[in-house]
Amino acid sequence: MPAGRYAPSPSGELHLGNLRTGMLAWLFARSTERAFLLRFEDLDLARTVAGSEDQQFDDLQAMGLTFDAQDGADRTRQSERMDLYGAAIGQLQHAELTYECFCSRREIHEAARAPHAPTGTYPGTCRYLSQEERRRRRAERPAAVRLRAPRSETGAATRFSVEDVLLGRITTEVDDFVVQRNDGTPAYNLAVVVDDHLTGVDQVVRGDDLAPSAPSQAYLRGLLYDPQAAAEVQYAHVPLVLNVEGRRLAKRDGAVTRAALQEQGIDAAALRDLLLISLGLPAGPLAQALESFDPKALPGDAWVFQPPNS
Ligand code: GLU
């Protein structure tokens, strides 16, 4: 069965921007007769907070989200799927579509790159190292693994596009992005692609800060699996919630989580209604909002939230 998903990182409490994105992901999935899956992205152990998984789950349920079971469980957890990521990285290595990268973050930042290359793109330093050079560098520091992305004869990166229901066509360069970090952890871009594919996800709804990664992920999905299926994934990158200064809402902005709002007298139903109204949808149970849900009628701009008593 085709599926949508919500994939939070269990790094603390969800704030109302996260809850709003989760509600939208549910509305998109259910309005298109898809299953809806929950996946905890807990590969970054340093950021994972004990107990936040159950708390996030409860908060999402309190908003009215329902999830479909996967192998008898109501959620998946990336930390339990390491074999699958290892297999995918092995598949790329076997096809000689990767190379070892020894660069530090600082070296990447300081390296000369082509004019107009988007910031954050990898300048290609380790792409053409000789065997000898690689041997020498391995003794100095552990290597990350990068995708050997296609280049034209002149060395230019390939551009790749996806269609987004809300943003239209998103086109970015497919960079030599990291598929395995130098501590051996699978990279976010790799894990997302493996999970989405293997759990039947063909609809990706998430915050629009992640829109620039969609073309690279779609490209990788086609490379690892079926290009046709990869091209049919539906994307919707939704506007974020901002604080009064116009910056992306964060927990430090005050009463922005379900628990903190509850203390201010705003219970779960009132919070759900606040979020629905911000989306131009009727207050009330989510199942009712589903009846009038129309992606084309969603507000195109970010929503600015001022916490009570701030
Ligand atoms: N785990 C990511 C986050 O919490 C979302 C990744 C995704 O939806 O692809 O921002």
PDB file of C-alpha atoms and ligand atoms in Angstrom:
ATOM      1  CA  MET A   1       0.000   0.000   0.000  1.00  0.00           C
ATOM      2  CA  PRO A   2       1.368   3.456  -0.826  1.00  0.00           C
ATOM      3  CA  ALA A   3       2.304   5.427   2.245  1.00  0.00           C
ATOM      4  CA  GLY A   4       3.135   8.814   3.660  1.00  0.00           C
ATOM      5  CA  ARG A   5       5.171   9.319   6.804  1.00  0.00           C
ATOM      6  CA  TYR A   6       6.251  11.584   9.591  1.00  0.00           C
ATOM      7  CA  ALA A   7       9.885  11.233  10.610  1.00  0.00           C
ATOM      8  CA  PRO A   8      10.843  13.277  13.663  1.00  0.00           C
ATOM      9  CA  SER A   9      14.204  13.160  15.401  1.00  0.00           C
ATOM     10  CA  PRO A  10      13.664  12.225  19.065  1.00  0.00           C
ATOM     11  CA  SER A  11      15.842  15.070  20.278  1.00  0.00           C
ATOM     12  CA  GLY A  12      13.414  16.571  22.781  1.00  0.00           C
ATOM     13  CA  GLU A  13       9.861  17.822  22.791  1.00  0.00           C
ATOM     14  CA  LEU A  14       8.105  18.612  19.523  1.00  0.00           C
ATOM     15  CA  HIS A  15       7.201  22.265  19.219  1.00  0.00           C
ATOM     16  CA  LEU A  16       4.125  23.497  17.482  1.00  0.00           C
ATOM     17  CA  GLY A  17       5.945  23.856  14.163  1.00  0.00           C
ATOM     18  CA  ASN A  18       6.753  20.145  14.270  1.00  0.00           C
ATOM     19  CA  LEU A  19       3.198  19.259  15.282  1.00  0.00           C
ATOM     20  CA  ARG A  20       1.793  21.366  12.452  1.00  0.00           C
ATOM     21  CA  THR A  21       4.038  19.614   9.919  1.00  0.00           C
ATOM     22  CA  GLY A  22       2.991  16.228  11.357  1.00  0.00           C
ATOM     23  CA  MET A  23      -0.674  17.146  11.004  1.00  0.00           C
ATOM     24  CA  LEU A  24      -0.111  18.199   7.415  1.00  0.00           C
ATOM     25  CA  ALA A  25       1.728  14.952   6.632  1.00  0.00           C
ATOM     26  CA  TRP A  26      -1.240  13.032   8.075  1.00  0.00           C
ATOM     27  CA  LEU A  27      -3.761  15.115   6.102  1.00  0.00           C
ATOM     28  CA  PHE A  28      -1.829  14.648   2.859  1.00  0.00           C
ATOM     29  CA  ALA A  29      -1.563  10.877   3.410  1.00  0.00           C
ATOM     30  CA  ARG A  30      -5.135  10.244   4.517  1.00  0.00           C
ATOM     31  CA  SER A  31      -6.644  12.489   1.840  1.00  0.00           C
ATOM     32  CA  THR A  32      -4.902  10.397  -0.811  1.00  0.00           C
ATOM     33  CA  GLU A  33      -5.806   7.003   0.723  1.00  0.00           C
ATOM     34  CA  ARG A  34      -2.298   6.283   1.850  1.00  0.00           C
ATOM     35  CA  ALA A  35      -1.090   4.483   4.927  1.00  0.00           C
ATOM     36  CA  PHE A  36       0.650   6.759   7.412  1.00  0.00           C
ATOM     37  CA  LEU A  37       3.896   5.665   9.047  1.00  0.00           C
ATOM     38  CA  LEU A  38       5.918   6.971  11.966  1.00  0.00           C
ATOM     39  CA  ARG A  39       9.684   6.735  11.882  1.00  0.00           C
ATOM     40  CA  PHE A  40      12.022   7.992  14.576  1.00  0.00           C
ATOM     41  CA  GLU A  41      15.252   9.304  13.098  1.00  0.00           C
ATOM     42  CA  ASP A  42      17.579   8.550  15.969  1.00  0.00           C
ATOM     43  CA  LEU A  43      20.901   7.969  14.212  1.00  0.00           C
ATOM     44  CA  ASP A  44      22.482  10.984  15.816  1.00  0.00           C
ATOM     45  CA  LEU A  45      23.037   9.529  19.278  1.00  0.00           C
ATOM     46  CA  ALA A  46      24.440  12.776  20.625  1.00  0.00           C
ATOM     47  CA  ARG A  47      21.120  14.491  19.923  1.00  0.00           C
ATOM     48  CA  THR A  48      18.789  11.683  20.985  1.00  0.00           C
ATOM     49  CA  VAL A  49      17.063  12.435  24.287  1.00  0.00           C
ATOM     50  CA  ALA A  50      15.837   9.546  26.438  1.00  0.00           C
ATOM     51  CA  GLY A  51      12.061   9.510  26.763  1.00  0.00           C
ATOM     52  CA  SER A  52      11.393  11.978  23.968  1.00  0.00           C
ATOM     53  CA  GLU A  53      10.229   9.254  21.596  1.00  0.00           C
ATOM     54  CA  ASP A  54       7.238   8.325  23.760  1.00  0.00           C
ATOM     55  CA  GLN A  55       6.537  11.937  24.518  1.00  0.00           C
ATOM     56  CA  GLN A  56       6.532  12.852  20.821  1.00  0.00           C
ATOM     57  CA  PHE A  57       4.293   9.876  20.092  1.00  0.00           C
ATOM     58  CA  ASP A  58       1.797  10.985  22.752  1.00  0.00           C
ATOM     59  CA  ASP A  59       1.826  14.577  21.482  1.00  0.00           C
ATOM     60  CA  LEU A  60       1.147  13.472  17.911  1.00  0.00           C
ATOM     61  CA  GLN A  61      -1.692  11.221  19.056  1.00  0.00           C
ATOM     62  CA  ALA A  62      -3.121  14.056  21.132  1.00  0.00           C
ATOM     63  CA  MET A  63      -3.339  16.108  17.911  1.00  0.00           C
ATOM     64  CA  GLY A  64      -5.380  13.257  16.396  1.00  0.00           C
ATOM     65  CA  LEU A  65      -2.728  11.600  14.249  1.00  0.00           C
ATOM     66  CA  THR A  66      -3.168   7.853  13.700  1.00  0.00           C
ATOM     67  CA  PHE A  67      -0.393   5.584  12.455  1.00  0.00           C
ATOM     68  CA  ASP A  68      -0.406   2.301  10.599  1.00  0.00           C
ATOM     69  CA  ALA A  69       1.493  -0.678  11.935  1.00  0.00           C
ATOM     70  CA  GLN A  70       4.754  -1.798  10.331  1.00  0.00           C
ATOM     71  CA  ASP A  71       5.698  -5.392  11.095  1.00  0.00           C
ATOM     72  CA  GLY A  72       3.311  -5.311  14.038  1.00  0.00           C
ATOM     73  CA  ALA A  73       4.821  -2.140  15.544  1.00  0.00           C
ATOM     74  CA  ASP A  74       3.383   1.371  15.604  1.00  0.00           C
ATOM     75  CA  ARG A  75       6.762   2.923  14.705  1.00  0.00           C
ATOM     76  CA  THR A  76      10.181   2.221  13.265  1.00  0.00           C
ATOM     77  CA  ARG A  77      13.473   3.430  14.630  1.00  0.00           C
ATOM     78  CA  GLN A  78      16.474   4.088  12.424  1.00  0.00           C
ATOM     79  CA  SER A  79      18.927   2.815  15.039  1.00  0.00           C
ATOM     80  CA  GLU A  80      17.386  -0.642  14.568  1.00  0.00           C
ATOM     81  CA  ARG A  81      17.840  -0.640  10.805  1.00  0.00           C
ATOM     82  CA  MET A  82      21.606  -0.350  10.527  1.00  0.00           C
ATOM     83  CA  ASP A  83      21.927  -3.538   8.451  1.00  0.00           C
ATOM     84  CA  LEU A  84      19.700  -2.074   5.767  1.00  0.00           C
ATOM     85  CA  TYR A  85      21.759   1.112   5.513  1.00  0.00           C
ATOM     86  CA  GLY A  86      24.969  -0.928   5.496  1.00  0.00           C
ATOM     87  CA  ALA A  87      23.629  -2.999   2.610  1.00  0.00           C
ATOM     88  CA  ALA A  88      22.748   0.123   0.616  1.00  0.00           C
ATOM     89  CA  ILE A  89      26.176   1.687   1.199  1.00  0.00           C
ATOM     90  CA  GLY A  90      27.749  -1.643   0.203  1.00  0.00           C
ATOM     91  CA  GLN A  91      25.683  -1.658  -2.983  1.00  0.00           C
ATOM     92  CA  LEU A  92      26.992   1.787  -3.930  1.00  0.00           C
ATOM     93  CA  GLN A  93      30.572   0.836  -3.061  1.00  0.00           C
ATOM     94  CA  HIS A  94      30.312  -2.348  -5.085  1.00  0.00           C
ATOM     95  CA  ALA A  95      29.176  -0.346  -8.104  1.00  0.00           C
ATOM     96  CA  GLU A  96      32.130   2.039  -7.555  1.00  0.00           C
ATOM     97  CA  LEU A  97      29.779   4.925  -6.981  1.00  0.00           C
ATOM     98  CA  THR A  98      31.501   6.139  -3.818  1.00  0.00           C
ATOM     99  CA  TYR A  99      34.856   7.384  -2.637  1.00  0.00           C
ATOM    100  CA  GLU A 100      36.513   7.963   0.700  1.00  0.00           C
ATOM    101  CA  CYS A 101      36.656  11.540   1.943  1.00  0.00           C
ATOM    102  CA  PHE A 102      39.150  12.657   4.549  1.00  0.00           C
ATOM    103  CA  CYS A 103      38.237  16.334   4.645  1.00  0.00           C
ATOM    104  CA  SER A 104      37.291  18.062   7.864  1.00  0.00           C
ATOM    105  CA  ARG A 105      34.359  20.459   7.911  1.00  0.00           C
ATOM    106  CA  ARG A 106      36.813  23.330   8.067  1.00  0.00           C
ATOM    107  CA  GLU A 107      38.800  22.130   5.057  1.00  0.00           C
ATOM    108  CA  ILE A 108      35.607  21.901   3.044  1.00  0.00           C
ATOM    109  CA  HIS A 109      34.580  25.362   4.088  1.00  0.00           C
ATOM    110  CA  GLU A 110      37.944  26.859   3.181  1.00  0.00           C
ATOM    111  CA  ALA A 111      38.560  24.989  -0.063  1.00  0.00           C
ATOM    112  CA  ALA A 112      38.354  26.842  -3.330  1.00  0.00           C
ATOM    113  CA  ARG A 113      35.313  25.880  -5.335  1.00  0.00           C
ATOM    114  CA  ALA A 114      33.768  26.785  -8.632  1.00  0.00           C
ATOM    115  CA  PRO A 115      32.301  30.293  -8.715  1.00  0.00           C
ATOM    116  CA  HIS A 116      28.548  30.243  -8.032  1.00  0.00           C
ATOM    117  CA  ALA A 117      28.724  26.777  -6.454  1.00  0.00           C
ATOM    118  CA  PRO A 118      26.053  26.702  -3.742  1.00  0.00           C
ATOM    119  CA  THR A 119      27.527  27.076  -0.259  1.00  0.00           C
ATOM    120  CA  GLY A 120      27.912  23.780   1.500  1.00  0.00           C
ATOM    121  CA  THR A 121      28.629  21.862  -1.681  1.00  0.00           C
ATOM    122  CA  TYR A 122      31.645  19.653  -1.610  1.00  0.00           C
ATOM    123  CA  PRO A 123      34.550  21.026  -3.656  1.00  0.00           C
ATOM    124  CA  GLY A 124      35.653  17.537  -4.744  1.00  0.00           C
ATOM    125  CA  THR A 125      39.011  17.514  -2.951  1.00  0.00           C
ATOM    126  CA  CYS A 126      39.109  13.745  -2.294  1.00  0.00           C
ATOM    127  CA  ARG A 127      37.364  12.667  -5.487  1.00  0.00           C
ATOM    128  CA  TYR A 128      40.554  12.201  -7.458  1.00  0.00           C
ATOM    129  CA  LEU A 129      43.048  11.073  -4.787  1.00  0.00           C
ATOM    130  CA  SER A 130      45.549   8.445  -5.923  1.00  0.00           C
ATOM    131  CA  GLN A 131      45.674   5.046  -4.209  1.00  0.00           C
ATOM    132  CA  GLU A 132      48.872   6.141  -2.551  1.00  0.00           C
ATOM    133  CA  GLU A 133      47.383   9.374  -1.271  1.00  0.00           C
ATOM    134  CA  ARG A 134      44.374   7.539   0.085  1.00  0.00           C
ATOM    135  CA  ARG A 135      46.578   5.091   1.959  1.00  0.00           C
ATOM    136  CA  ARG A 136      48.485   7.946   3.505  1.00  0.00           C
ATOM    137  CA  ARG A 137      45.331   9.841   4.511  1.00  0.00           C
ATOM    138  CA  ARG A 138      43.716   6.718   6.024  1.00  0.00           C
ATOM    139  CA  ALA A 139      46.471   6.612   8.608  1.00  0.00           C
ATOM    140  CA  GLU A 140      45.659  10.191   9.604  1.00  0.00           C
ATOM    141  CA  ARG A 141      41.913  10.151  10.093  1.00  0.00           C
ATOM    142  CA  PRO A 142      38.921   7.903   9.435  1.00  0.00           C
ATOM    143  CA  ALA A 143      37.175   8.471   6.119  1.00  0.00           C
ATOM    144  CA  ALA A 144      33.618   9.441   5.417  1.00  0.00           C
ATOM    145  CA  VAL A 145      32.046   7.877   2.317  1.00  0.00           C
ATOM    146  CA  ARG A 146      30.762  10.173  -0.416  1.00  0.00           C
ATOM    147  CA  LEU A 147      28.599   9.467  -3.410  1.00  0.00           C
ATOM    148  CA  ARG A 148      30.486   9.860  -6.686  1.00  0.00           C
ATOM    149  CA  ALA A 149      27.780  11.987  -8.255  1.00  0.00           C
ATOM    150  CA  PRO A 150      27.669  12.214 -12.044  1.00  0.00           C
ATOM    151  CA  ARG A 151      29.621  15.052 -13.669  1.00  0.00           C
ATOM    152  CA  SER A 152      29.586  16.321 -17.217  1.00  0.00           C
ATOM    153  CA  GLU A 153      32.738  16.153 -19.345  1.00  0.00           C
ATOM    154  CA  THR A 154      33.607  19.654 -18.227  1.00  0.00           C
ATOM    155  CA  GLY A 155      33.314  18.571 -14.596  1.00  0.00           C
ATOM    156  CA  ALA A 156      30.029  20.342 -13.936  1.00  0.00           C
ATOM    157  CA  ALA A 157      27.669  18.745 -11.423  1.00  0.00           C
ATOM    158  CA  THR A 158      24.404  17.290 -12.694  1.00  0.00           C
ATOM    159  CA  ARG A 159      21.191  19.075 -11.886  1.00  0.00           C
ATOM    160  CA  PHE A 160      18.215  17.031 -10.798  1.00  0.00           C
ATOM    161  CA  SER A 161      14.588  18.027 -10.240  1.00  0.00           C
ATOM    162  CA  VAL A 162      11.550  16.872  -8.350  1.00  0.00           C
ATOM    163  CA  GLU A 163       7.998  18.172  -8.574  1.00  0.00           C
ATOM    164  CA  ASP A 164       6.569  19.535  -5.352  1.00  0.00           C
ATOM    165  CA  VAL A 165       2.831  19.890  -4.839  1.00  0.00           C
ATOM    166  CA  LEU A 166       3.310  23.225  -3.065  1.00  0.00           C
ATOM    167  CA  LEU A 167       6.597  24.622  -4.395  1.00  0.00           C
ATOM    168  CA  GLY A 168       6.449  23.450  -8.005  1.00  0.00           C
ATOM    169  CA  ARG A 169       9.675  22.202  -9.526  1.00  0.00           C
ATOM    170  CA  ILE A 170      12.678  22.017  -7.169  1.00  0.00           C
ATOM    171  CA  THR A 171      16.018  21.787  -8.969  1.00  0.00           C
ATOM    172  CA  THR A 172      19.412  21.482  -7.312  1.00  0.00           C
ATOM    173  CA  GLU A 173      22.826  20.151  -8.168  1.00  0.00           C
ATOM    174  CA  VAL A 174      23.495  16.590  -7.087  1.00  0.00           C
ATOM    175  CA  ASP A 175      26.619  17.076  -5.068  1.00  0.00           C
ATOM    176  CA  ASP A 176      29.046  14.398  -3.900  1.00  0.00           C
ATOM    177  CA  PHE A 177      27.084  14.163  -0.661  1.00  0.00           C
ATOM    178  CA  VAL A 178      28.097  12.013   2.300  1.00  0.00           C
ATOM    179  CA  VAL A 179      26.395   8.610   2.568  1.00  0.00           C
ATOM    180  CA  GLN A 180      28.357   7.438   5.601  1.00  0.00           C
ATOM    181  CA  ARG A 181      29.903   9.706   8.187  1.00  0.00           C
ATOM    182  CA  ASN A 182      33.460   9.221   9.310  1.00  0.00           C
ATOM    183  CA  ASP A 183      32.321   7.626  12.584  1.00  0.00           C
ATOM    184  CA  GLY A 184      30.629   4.895  10.505  1.00  0.00           C
ATOM    185  CA  THR A 185      27.071   6.218  10.982  1.00  0.00           C
ATOM    186  CA  PRO A 186      24.892   6.220   7.868  1.00  0.00           C
ATOM    187  CA  ALA A 187      24.185   9.774   6.755  1.00  0.00           C
ATOM    188  CA  TYR A 188      20.713  11.308   6.966  1.00  0.00           C
ATOM    189  CA  ASN A 189      20.300  11.459   3.169  1.00  0.00           C
ATOM    190  CA  LEU A 190      21.106   7.769   2.783  1.00  0.00           C
ATOM    191  CA  ALA A 191      18.950   6.531   5.677  1.00  0.00           C
ATOM    192  CA  VAL A 192      15.916   8.557   4.571  1.00  0.00           C
ATOM    193  CA  VAL A 193      16.100   7.138   1.070  1.00  0.00           C
ATOM    194  CA  VAL A 194      16.515   3.534   2.221  1.00  0.00           C
ATOM    195  CA  ASP A 195      13.674   3.806   4.731  1.00  0.00           C
ATOM    196  CA  ASP A 196      11.275   5.598   2.438  1.00  0.00           C
ATOM    197  CA  HIS A 197      11.829   3.038  -0.280  1.00  0.00           C
ATOM    198  CA  LEU A 198      11.729  -0.096   1.861  1.00  0.00           C
ATOM    199  CA  THR A 199       8.631   0.970   3.779  1.00  0.00           C
ATOM    200  CA  GLY A 200       6.690   1.809   0.617  1.00  0.00           C
ATOM    201  CA  VAL A 201       6.698   5.570   1.153  1.00  0.00           C
ATOM    202  CA  ASP A 202       5.727   7.367  -2.035  1.00  0.00           C
ATOM    203  CA  GLN A 203       4.691  10.659  -0.453  1.00  0.00           C
ATOM    204  CA  VAL A 204       7.129  12.875   1.443  1.00  0.00           C
ATOM    205  CA  VAL A 205       5.670  15.775   3.427  1.00  0.00           C
ATOM    206  CA  ARG A 206       8.028  17.767   5.661  1.00  0.00           C
ATOM    207  CA  GLY A 207       9.236  21.286   6.432  1.00  0.00           C
ATOM    208  CA  ASP A 208      10.358  23.415   3.497  1.00  0.00           C
ATOM    209  CA  ASP A 209      13.831  23.792   5.042  1.00  0.00           C
ATOM    210  CA  LEU A 210      14.443  20.290   3.650  1.00  0.00           C
ATOM    211  CA  ALA A 211      13.312  21.118   0.111  1.00  0.00           C
ATOM    212  CA  PRO A 212      16.893  21.534  -1.215  1.00  0.00           C
ATOM    213  CA  SER A 213      17.733  17.937  -0.241  1.00  0.00           C
ATOM    214  CA  ALA A 214      14.816  16.415  -2.178  1.00  0.00           C
ATOM    215  CA  PRO A 215      16.485  16.244  -5.628  1.00  0.00           C
ATOM    216  CA  SER A 216      19.586  14.497  -4.226  1.00  0.00           C
ATOM    217  CA  GLN A 217      17.435  12.048  -2.298  1.00  0.00           C
ATOM    218  CA  ALA A 218      15.293  11.320  -5.348  1.00  0.00           C
ATOM    219  CA  TYR A 219      18.431  10.797  -7.415  1.00  0.00           C
ATOM    220  CA  LEU A 220      19.879   8.388  -4.834  1.00  0.00           C
ATOM    221  CA  ARG A 221      16.610   6.474  -4.601  1.00  0.00           C
ATOM    222  CA  GLY A 222      16.643   5.938  -8.362  1.00  0.00           C
ATOM    223  CA  LEU A 223      20.260   4.858  -8.233  1.00  0.00           C
ATOM    224  CA  LEU A 224      19.738   2.315  -5.437  1.00  0.00           C
ATOM    225  CA  TYR A 225      16.339   1.049  -6.453  1.00  0.00           C
ATOM    226  CA  ASP A 226      13.891   1.767  -9.225  1.00  0.00           C
ATOM    227  CA  PRO A 227      14.237   5.112 -11.092  1.00  0.00           C
ATOM    228  CA  GLN A 228      10.613   4.911 -12.209  1.00  0.00           C
ATOM    229  CA  ALA A 229       9.319   4.458  -8.648  1.00  0.00           C
ATOM    230  CA  ALA A 230      11.673   7.208  -7.441  1.00  0.00           C
ATOM    231  CA  ALA A 231      10.263   9.596 -10.020  1.00  0.00           C
ATOM    232  CA  GLU A 232       6.722   8.931  -8.830  1.00  0.00           C
ATOM    233  CA  VAL A 233       7.261  10.021  -5.224  1.00  0.00           C
ATOM    234  CA  GLN A 234       5.022  12.942  -4.353  1.00  0.00           C
ATOM    235  CA  TYR A 235       6.706  15.760  -2.440  1.00  0.00           C
ATOM    236  CA  ALA A 236       5.124  18.529  -0.405  1.00  0.00           C
ATOM    237  CA  HIS A 237       7.478  20.817   1.498  1.00  0.00           C
ATOM    238  CA  VAL A 238       5.329  22.837   3.849  1.00  0.00           C
ATOM    239  CA  PRO A 239       5.930  26.355   5.238  1.00  0.00           C
ATOM    240  CA  LEU A 240       7.550  26.546   8.649  1.00  0.00           C
ATOM    241  CA  VAL A 241       6.363  28.308  11.757  1.00  0.00           C
ATOM    242  CA  LEU A 242       8.399  31.407  12.624  1.00  0.00           C
ATOM    243  CA  ASN A 243       8.875  33.372  15.821  1.00  0.00           C
ATOM    244  CA  VAL A 244       8.086  37.084  16.008  1.00  0.00           C
ATOM    245  CA  GLU A 245      11.617  37.911  14.861  1.00  0.00           C
ATOM    246  CA  GLY A 246      11.025  35.985  11.657  1.00  0.00           C
ATOM    247  CA  ARG A 247      13.301  33.093  12.589  1.00  0.00           C
ATOM    248  CA  ARG A 248      12.346  29.452  12.554  1.00  0.00           C
ATOM    249  CA  LEU A 249      10.454  28.623  15.758  1.00  0.00           C
ATOM    250  CA  ALA A 250      12.578  26.884  18.373  1.00  0.00           C
ATOM    251  CA  LYS A 251      11.974  25.544  21.846  1.00  0.00           C
ATOM    252  CA  ARG A 252      13.753  28.516  23.397  1.00  0.00           C
ATOM    253  CA  ASP A 253      10.991  30.779  22.058  1.00  0.00           C
ATOM    254  CA  GLY A 254       8.905  30.109  25.178  1.00  0.00           C
ATOM    255  CA  ALA A 255       5.624  28.260  25.484  1.00  0.00           C
ATOM    256  CA  VAL A 256       5.715  26.440  22.146  1.00  0.00           C
ATOM    257  CA  THR A 257       5.333  22.785  23.155  1.00  0.00           C
ATOM    258  CA  ARG A 258       2.160  20.938  24.080  1.00  0.00           C
ATOM    259  CA  ALA A 259       3.244  20.625  27.726  1.00  0.00           C
ATOM    260  CA  ALA A 260       4.206  24.303  28.041  1.00  0.00           C
ATOM    261  CA  LEU A 261       0.999  25.458  26.347  1.00  0.00           C
ATOM    262  CA  GLN A 262      -1.024  23.192  28.608  1.00  0.00           C
ATOM    263  CA  GLU A 263       0.425  25.099  31.562  1.00  0.00           C
ATOM    264  CA  GLN A 264      -0.851  28.306  29.972  1.00  0.00           C
ATOM    265  CA  GLY A 265      -4.354  26.832  29.840  1.00  0.00           C
ATOM    266  CA  ILE A 266      -4.222  25.726  26.180  1.00  0.00           C
ATOM    267  CA  ASP A 267      -5.115  22.031  26.144  1.00  0.00           C
ATOM    268  CA  ALA A 268      -4.438  19.550  23.343  1.00  0.00           C
ATOM    269  CA  ALA A 269      -7.769  20.163  21.596  1.00  0.00           C
ATOM    270  CA  ALA A 270      -7.232  23.933  21.707  1.00  0.00           C
ATOM    271  CA  LEU A 271      -3.705  23.520  20.351  1.00  0.00           C
ATOM    272  CA  ARG A 272      -4.957  21.303  17.540  1.00  0.00           C
ATOM    273  CA  ASP A 273      -7.599  23.911  16.695  1.00  0.00           C
ATOM    274  CA  LEU A 274      -5.036  26.721  16.750  1.00  0.00           C
ATOM    275  CA  LEU A 275      -2.904  24.792  14.254  1.00  0.00           C
ATOM    276  CA  LEU A 276      -5.858  23.887  12.036  1.00  0.00           C
ATOM    277  CA  ILE A 277      -7.034  27.494  11.911  1.00  0.00           C
ATOM    278  CA  SER A 278      -3.487  28.607  11.009  1.00  0.00           C
ATOM    279  CA  LEU A 279      -3.821  26.276   8.011  1.00  0.00           C
ATOM    280  CA  GLY A 280      -7.198  27.712   6.996  1.00  0.00           C
ATOM    281  CA  LEU A 281      -8.937  24.514   8.116  1.00  0.00           C
ATOM    282  CA  PRO A 282     -11.972  24.149  10.388  1.00  0.00           C
ATOM    283  CA  ALA A 283     -11.351  23.643  14.108  1.00  0.00           C
ATOM    284  CA  GLY A 284     -12.370  20.245  15.467  1.00  0.00           C
ATOM    285  CA  PRO A 285     -11.257  16.643  15.095  1.00  0.00           C
ATOM    286  CA  LEU A 286      -8.637  15.979  12.428  1.00  0.00           C
ATOM    287  CA  ALA A 287     -10.977  13.541  10.656  1.00  0.00           C
ATOM    288  CA  GLN A 288     -13.340  16.457  10.106  1.00  0.00           C
ATOM    289  CA  ALA A 289     -10.587  18.753   8.781  1.00  0.00           C
ATOM    290  CA  LEU A 290      -9.730  15.976   6.349  1.00  0.00           C
ATOM    291  CA  GLU A 291     -13.059  16.463   4.602  1.00  0.00           C
ATOM    292  CA  SER A 292     -12.199  20.004   3.594  1.00  0.00           C
ATOM    293  CA  PHE A 293      -8.444  19.514   3.139  1.00  0.00           C
ATOM    294  CA  ASP A 294      -7.201  20.889  -0.172  1.00  0.00           C
ATOM    295  CA  PRO A 295      -3.424  21.321  -0.657  1.00  0.00           C
ATOM    296  CA  LYS A 296      -4.034  24.168  -3.115  1.00  0.00           C
ATOM    297  CA  ALA A 297      -5.875  26.172  -0.471  1.00  0.00           C
ATOM    298  CA  LEU A 298      -3.071  25.998   2.123  1.00  0.00           C
ATOM    299  CA  PRO A 299      -1.378  29.277   3.047  1.00  0.00           C
ATOM    300  CA  GLY A 300       1.822  29.651   1.055  1.00  0.00           C
ATOM    301  CA  ASP A 301       3.674  31.681   3.661  1.00  0.00           C
ATOM    302  CA  ALA A 302       5.213  30.772   6.975  1.00  0.00           C
ATOM    303  CA  TRP A 303       3.003  31.243  10.026  1.00  0.00           C
ATOM    304  CA  VAL A 304       4.270  33.573  12.732  1.00  0.00           C
ATOM    305  CA  PHE A 305       3.506  32.426  16.260  1.00  0.00           C
ATOM    306  CA  GLN A 306       3.760  34.509  19.386  1.00  0.00           C
ATOM    307  CA  PRO A 307       3.631  32.360  22.524  1.00  0.00           C
ATOM    308  CA  PRO A 308       1.173  33.477  25.207  1.00  0.00           C
ATOM    309  CA  ASN A 309       2.731  35.619  27.979  1.00  0.00           C
ATOM    310  CA  SER A 310       5.944  36.200  26.062  1.00  0.00           C
TER     311      SER A 310
HETATM  312  N1  GLU B   1      14.190  13.893  10.811  1.00  0.00           N
HETATM  313  C1  GLU B   1      14.025  15.089  10.058  1.00  0.00           C
HETATM  314  C2  GLU B   1      13.602  16.208  10.983  1.00  0.00           C
HETATM  315  O1  GLU B   1      13.198  15.956  12.103  1.00  0.00           O
HETATM  316  C3  GLU B   1      12.981  14.935   8.960  1.00  0.00           C
HETATM  317  C4  GLU B   1      13.498  14.174   7.821  1.00  0.00           C
HETATM  318  C5  GLU B   1      12.507  13.972   6.688  1.00  0.00           C
HETATM  319  O2  GLU B   1      11.290  14.157   6.878  1.00  0.00           O
HETATM  320  O3  GLU B   1      12.957  13.590   5.615  1.00  0.00           O
HETATM  321  O4  GLU B   1      13.690  17.354  10.598  1.00  0.00           O
END
